[in-house]
PDB file of C-alpha atoms in Angstrom:
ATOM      1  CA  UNK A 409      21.062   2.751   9.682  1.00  0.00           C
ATOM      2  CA  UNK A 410      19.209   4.075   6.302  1.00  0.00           C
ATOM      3  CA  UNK A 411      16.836   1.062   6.188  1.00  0.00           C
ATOM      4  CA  UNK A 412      15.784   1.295  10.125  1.00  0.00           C
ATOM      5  CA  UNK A 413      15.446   4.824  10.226  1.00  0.00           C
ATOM      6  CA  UNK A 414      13.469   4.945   7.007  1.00  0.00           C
ATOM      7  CA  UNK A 415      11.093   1.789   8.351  1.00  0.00           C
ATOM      8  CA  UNK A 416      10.492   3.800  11.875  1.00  0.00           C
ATOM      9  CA  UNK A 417       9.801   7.228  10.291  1.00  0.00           C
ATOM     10  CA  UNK A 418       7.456   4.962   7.780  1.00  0.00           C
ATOM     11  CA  UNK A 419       5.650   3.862  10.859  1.00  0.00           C
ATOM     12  CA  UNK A 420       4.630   6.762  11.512  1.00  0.00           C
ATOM     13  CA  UNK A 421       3.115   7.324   8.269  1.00  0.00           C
ATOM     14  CA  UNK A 422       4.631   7.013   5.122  1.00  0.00           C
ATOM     15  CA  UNK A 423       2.451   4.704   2.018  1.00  0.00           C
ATOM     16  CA  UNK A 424       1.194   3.557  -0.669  1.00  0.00           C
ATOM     17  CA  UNK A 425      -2.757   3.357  -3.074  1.00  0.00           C
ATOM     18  CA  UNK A 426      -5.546   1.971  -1.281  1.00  0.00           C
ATOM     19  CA  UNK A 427      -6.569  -1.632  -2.233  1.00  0.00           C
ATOM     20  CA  UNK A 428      -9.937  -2.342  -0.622  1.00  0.00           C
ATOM     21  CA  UNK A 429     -11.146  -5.762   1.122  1.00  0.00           C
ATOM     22  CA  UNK A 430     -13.578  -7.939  -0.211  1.00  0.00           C
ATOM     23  CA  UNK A 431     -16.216  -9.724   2.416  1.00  0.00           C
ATOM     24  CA  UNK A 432     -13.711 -12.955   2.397  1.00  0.00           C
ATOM     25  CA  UNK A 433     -10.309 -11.109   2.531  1.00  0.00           C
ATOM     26  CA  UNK A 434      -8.978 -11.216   6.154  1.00  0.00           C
ATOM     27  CA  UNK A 435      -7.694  -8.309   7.931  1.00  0.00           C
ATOM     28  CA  UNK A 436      -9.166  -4.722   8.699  1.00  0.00           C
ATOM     29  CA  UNK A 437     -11.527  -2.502   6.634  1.00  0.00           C
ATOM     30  CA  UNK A 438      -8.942   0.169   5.241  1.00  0.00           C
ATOM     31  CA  UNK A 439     -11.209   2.999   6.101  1.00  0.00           C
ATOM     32  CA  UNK A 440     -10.615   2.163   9.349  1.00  0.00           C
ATOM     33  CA  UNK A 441      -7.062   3.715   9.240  1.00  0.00           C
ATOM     34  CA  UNK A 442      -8.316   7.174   7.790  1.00  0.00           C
ATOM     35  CA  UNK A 443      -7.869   9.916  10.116  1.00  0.00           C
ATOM     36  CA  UNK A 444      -5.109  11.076  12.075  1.00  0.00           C
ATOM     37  CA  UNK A 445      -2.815   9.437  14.566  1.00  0.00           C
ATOM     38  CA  UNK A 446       0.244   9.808  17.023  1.00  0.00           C
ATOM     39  CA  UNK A 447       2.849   7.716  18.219  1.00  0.00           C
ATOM     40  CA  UNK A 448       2.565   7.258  21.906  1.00  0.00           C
ATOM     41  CA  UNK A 449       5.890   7.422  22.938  1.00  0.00           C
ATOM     42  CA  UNK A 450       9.619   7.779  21.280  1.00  0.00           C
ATOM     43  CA  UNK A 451      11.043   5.445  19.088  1.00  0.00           C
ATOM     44  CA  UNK A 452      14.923   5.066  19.089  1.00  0.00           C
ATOM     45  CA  UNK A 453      17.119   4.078  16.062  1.00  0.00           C
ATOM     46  CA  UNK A 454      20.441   1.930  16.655  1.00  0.00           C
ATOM     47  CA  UNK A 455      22.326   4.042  13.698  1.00  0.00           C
ATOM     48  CA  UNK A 456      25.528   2.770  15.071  1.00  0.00           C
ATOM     49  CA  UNK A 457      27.500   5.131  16.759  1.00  0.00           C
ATOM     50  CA  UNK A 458      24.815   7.627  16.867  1.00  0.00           C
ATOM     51  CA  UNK A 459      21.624   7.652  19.215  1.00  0.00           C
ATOM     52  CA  UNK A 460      18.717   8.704  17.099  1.00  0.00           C
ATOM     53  CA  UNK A 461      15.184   9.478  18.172  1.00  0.00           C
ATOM     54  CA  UNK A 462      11.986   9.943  16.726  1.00  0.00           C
ATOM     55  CA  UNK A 463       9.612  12.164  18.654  1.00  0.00           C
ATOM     56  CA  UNK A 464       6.119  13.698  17.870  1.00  0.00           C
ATOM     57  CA  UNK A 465       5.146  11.817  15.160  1.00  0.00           C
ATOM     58  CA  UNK A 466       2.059  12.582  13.287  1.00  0.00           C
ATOM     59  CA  UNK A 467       0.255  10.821  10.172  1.00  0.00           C
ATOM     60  CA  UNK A 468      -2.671  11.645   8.574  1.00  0.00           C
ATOM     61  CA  UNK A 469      -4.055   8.764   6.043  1.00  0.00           C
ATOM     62  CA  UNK A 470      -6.269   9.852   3.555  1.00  0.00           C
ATOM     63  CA  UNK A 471      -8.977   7.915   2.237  1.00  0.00           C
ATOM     64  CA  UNK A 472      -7.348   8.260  -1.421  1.00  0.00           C
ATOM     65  CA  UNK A 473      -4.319   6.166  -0.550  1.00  0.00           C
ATOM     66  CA  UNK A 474      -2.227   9.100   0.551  1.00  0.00           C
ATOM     67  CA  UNK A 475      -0.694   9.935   4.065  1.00  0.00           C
ATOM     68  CA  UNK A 476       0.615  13.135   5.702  1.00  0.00           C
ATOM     69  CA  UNK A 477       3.691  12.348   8.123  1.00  0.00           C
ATOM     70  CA  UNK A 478       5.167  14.748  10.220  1.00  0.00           C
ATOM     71  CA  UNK A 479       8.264  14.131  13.404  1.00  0.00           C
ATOM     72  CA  UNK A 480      11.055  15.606  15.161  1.00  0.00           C
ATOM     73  CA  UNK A 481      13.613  13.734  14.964  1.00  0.00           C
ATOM     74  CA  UNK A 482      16.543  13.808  17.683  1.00  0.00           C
ATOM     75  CA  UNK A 483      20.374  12.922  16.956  1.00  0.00           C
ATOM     76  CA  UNK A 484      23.241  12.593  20.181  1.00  0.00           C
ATOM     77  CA  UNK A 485      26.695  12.309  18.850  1.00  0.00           C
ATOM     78  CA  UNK A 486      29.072  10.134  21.137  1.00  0.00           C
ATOM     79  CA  UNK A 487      30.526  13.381  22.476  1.00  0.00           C
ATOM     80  CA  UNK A 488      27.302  14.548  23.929  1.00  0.00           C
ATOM     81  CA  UNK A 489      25.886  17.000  21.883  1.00  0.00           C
ATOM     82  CA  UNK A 490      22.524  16.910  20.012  1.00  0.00           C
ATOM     83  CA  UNK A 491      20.662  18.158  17.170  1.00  0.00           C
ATOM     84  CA  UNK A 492      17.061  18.002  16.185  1.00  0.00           C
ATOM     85  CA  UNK A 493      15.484  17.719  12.804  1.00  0.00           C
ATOM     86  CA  UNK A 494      11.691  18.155  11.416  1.00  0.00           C
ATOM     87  CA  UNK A 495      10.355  15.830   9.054  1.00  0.00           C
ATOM     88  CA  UNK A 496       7.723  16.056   6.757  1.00  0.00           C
ATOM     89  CA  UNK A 497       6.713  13.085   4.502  1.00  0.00           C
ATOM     90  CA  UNK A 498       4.233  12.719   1.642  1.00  0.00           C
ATOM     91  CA  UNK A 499       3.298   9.224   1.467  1.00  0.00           C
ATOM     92  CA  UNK A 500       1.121   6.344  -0.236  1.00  0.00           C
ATOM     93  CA  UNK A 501      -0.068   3.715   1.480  1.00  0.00           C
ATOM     94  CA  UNK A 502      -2.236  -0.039   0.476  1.00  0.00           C
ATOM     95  CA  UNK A 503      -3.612  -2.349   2.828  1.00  0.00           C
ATOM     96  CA  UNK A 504      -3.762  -5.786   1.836  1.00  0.00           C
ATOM     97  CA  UNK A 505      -5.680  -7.789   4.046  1.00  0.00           C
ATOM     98  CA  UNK A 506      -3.408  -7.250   7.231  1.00  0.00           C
ATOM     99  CA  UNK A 507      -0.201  -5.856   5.179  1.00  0.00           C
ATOM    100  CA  UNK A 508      -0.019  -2.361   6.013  1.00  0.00           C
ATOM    101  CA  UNK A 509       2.899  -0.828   3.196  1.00  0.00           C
ATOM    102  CA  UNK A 510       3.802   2.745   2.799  1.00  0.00           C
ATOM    103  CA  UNK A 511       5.895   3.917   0.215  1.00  0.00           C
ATOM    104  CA  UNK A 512       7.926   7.164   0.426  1.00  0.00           C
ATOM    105  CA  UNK A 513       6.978  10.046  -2.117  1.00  0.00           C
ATOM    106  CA  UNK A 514       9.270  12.847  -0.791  1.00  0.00           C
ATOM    107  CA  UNK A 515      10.586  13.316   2.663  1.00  0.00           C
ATOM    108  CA  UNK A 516      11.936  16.775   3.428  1.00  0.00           C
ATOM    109  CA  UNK A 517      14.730  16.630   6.366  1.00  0.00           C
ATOM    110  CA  UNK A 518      15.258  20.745   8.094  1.00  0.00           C
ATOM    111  CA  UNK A 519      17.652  21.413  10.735  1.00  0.00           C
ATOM    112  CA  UNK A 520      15.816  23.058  13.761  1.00  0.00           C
ATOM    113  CA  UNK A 521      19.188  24.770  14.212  1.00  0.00           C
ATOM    114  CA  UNK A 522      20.689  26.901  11.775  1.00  0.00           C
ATOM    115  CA  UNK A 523      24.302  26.435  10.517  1.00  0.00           C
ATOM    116  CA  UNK A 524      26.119  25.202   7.422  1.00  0.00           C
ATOM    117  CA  UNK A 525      27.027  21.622   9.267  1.00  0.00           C
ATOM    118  CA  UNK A 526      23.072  21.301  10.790  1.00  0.00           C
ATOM    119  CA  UNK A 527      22.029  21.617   6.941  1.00  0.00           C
ATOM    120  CA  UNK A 528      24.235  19.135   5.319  1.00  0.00           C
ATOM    121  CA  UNK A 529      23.553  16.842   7.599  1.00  0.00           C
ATOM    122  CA  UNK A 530      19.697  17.027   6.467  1.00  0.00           C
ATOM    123  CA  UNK A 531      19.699  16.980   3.195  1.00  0.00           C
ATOM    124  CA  UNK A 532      22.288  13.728   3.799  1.00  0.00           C
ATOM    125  CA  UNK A 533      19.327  12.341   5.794  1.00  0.00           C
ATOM    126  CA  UNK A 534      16.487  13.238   3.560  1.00  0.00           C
ATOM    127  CA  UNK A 535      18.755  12.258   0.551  1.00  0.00           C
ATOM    128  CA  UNK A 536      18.876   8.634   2.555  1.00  0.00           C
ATOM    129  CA  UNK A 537      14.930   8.225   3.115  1.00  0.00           C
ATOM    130  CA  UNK A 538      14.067   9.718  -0.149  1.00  0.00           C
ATOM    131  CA  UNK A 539      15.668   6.654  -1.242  1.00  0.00           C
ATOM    132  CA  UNK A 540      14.146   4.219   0.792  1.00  0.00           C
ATOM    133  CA  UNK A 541      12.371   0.954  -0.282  1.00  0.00           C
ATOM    134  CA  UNK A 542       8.711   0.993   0.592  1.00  0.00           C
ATOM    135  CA  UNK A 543       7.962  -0.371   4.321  1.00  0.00           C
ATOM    136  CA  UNK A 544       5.829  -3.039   5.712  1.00  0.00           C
ATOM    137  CA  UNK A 545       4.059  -3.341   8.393  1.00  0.00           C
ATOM    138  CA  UNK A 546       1.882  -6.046  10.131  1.00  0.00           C
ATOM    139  CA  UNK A 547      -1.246  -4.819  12.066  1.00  0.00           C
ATOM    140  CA  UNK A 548      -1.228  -5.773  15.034  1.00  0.00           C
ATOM    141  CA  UNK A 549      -4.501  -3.833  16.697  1.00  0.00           C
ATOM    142  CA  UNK A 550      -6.872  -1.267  14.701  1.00  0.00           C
ATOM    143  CA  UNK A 551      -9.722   0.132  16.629  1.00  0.00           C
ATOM    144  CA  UNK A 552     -11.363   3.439  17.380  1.00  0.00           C
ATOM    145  CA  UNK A 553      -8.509   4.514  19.395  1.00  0.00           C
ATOM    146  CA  UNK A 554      -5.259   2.187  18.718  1.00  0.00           C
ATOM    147  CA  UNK A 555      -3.190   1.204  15.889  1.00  0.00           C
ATOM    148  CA  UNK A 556      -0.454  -0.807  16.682  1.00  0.00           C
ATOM    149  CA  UNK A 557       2.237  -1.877  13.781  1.00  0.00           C
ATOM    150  CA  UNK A 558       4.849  -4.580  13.547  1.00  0.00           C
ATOM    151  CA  UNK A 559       7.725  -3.728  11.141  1.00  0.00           C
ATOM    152  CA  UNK A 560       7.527  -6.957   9.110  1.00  0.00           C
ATOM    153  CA  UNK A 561      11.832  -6.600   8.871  1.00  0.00           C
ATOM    154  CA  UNK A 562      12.919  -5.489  11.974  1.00  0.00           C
ATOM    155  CA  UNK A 563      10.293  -6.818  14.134  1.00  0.00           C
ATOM    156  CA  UNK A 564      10.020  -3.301  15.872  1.00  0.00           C
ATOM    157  CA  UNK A 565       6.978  -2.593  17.633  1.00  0.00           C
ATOM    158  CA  UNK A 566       4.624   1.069  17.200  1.00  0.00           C
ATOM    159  CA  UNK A 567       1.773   2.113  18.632  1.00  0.00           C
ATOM    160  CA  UNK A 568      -0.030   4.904  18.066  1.00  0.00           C
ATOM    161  CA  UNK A 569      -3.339   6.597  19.168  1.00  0.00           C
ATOM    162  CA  UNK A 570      -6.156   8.176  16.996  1.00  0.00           C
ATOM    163  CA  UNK A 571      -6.405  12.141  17.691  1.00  0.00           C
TER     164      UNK A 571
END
């Protein structure tokens, strides 16, 4: 569960220093990424036993090499009831010719709703990603408007659209 949820909430925006492309290096022009996208539509997490959501998710890549990542993210326990979570990631990201890796500086985890059992169960979660090896990604598309990212271990699919 800790290594999927970490790679989807890295898609949408956690990584590493900026390597740059020479003329014969193959892939896209890394200031292509800079700006500020959104995934189009919810990604969910198998967590086993647990349905887990990411919703609204925002990054921001920088032309230094660092990223901005903001979500919600949802959690349904098997008995029906829910709780929701903000995340907030600073990141560094590389792109080597179409290897798109982000690395995880800090990720804080809050509890949209207050109580003792909400906030141990985000620093548990933040304690998890801020642990997290760095993620990989294969581009896919990167234009004016689309980025679209294949998790090179999962094989998950993202898309998300320049703001």
């Amino acid at each position: 569960m800790r290594s999927r949820l970490v790679s989807l909430a890295l898609a949408g925006g956690l990584t590493i220093g900026l390597i740059g492309c020479s003329a014969g290096d193959v892939g896209p022009d890394p200031s292509e990424l800079i700006g500020t996208w959104s995934m189009t539509e919810s990604v969910v997490i198998d967590s086993g036993g647990q349905d887990m959501a990411l919703d609204n998710v925002k990054v921001i890549y920088e032309a230094d090499g660092t990223s901005d990542y903001l979500a919600q993210m949802r959690v349904s326990d098997a008995d029906g009831s829910a709780s929701t979570y903000t995340l907030i990631g600073d990141v560094q990201w590389t792109l080597d010719e179409t290897i798109l890796t982000r690395t995880l500086n800090t990720m804080s985890v809050t509890a949209n709703q207050d109580s003792e059992n909400s906030r141990e169960l985000a620093a548990l979660y933040a304690e998890g990603l801020n642990a997290s090896p760095p993620a990989r990604f294969i581009i896919e598309q990167l234009d004016e408007t689309t980025l679209r990212l294949l998790n090179a271990d999962t094989g998950e699919q993202v898309r998300f659209v320049r703001n």
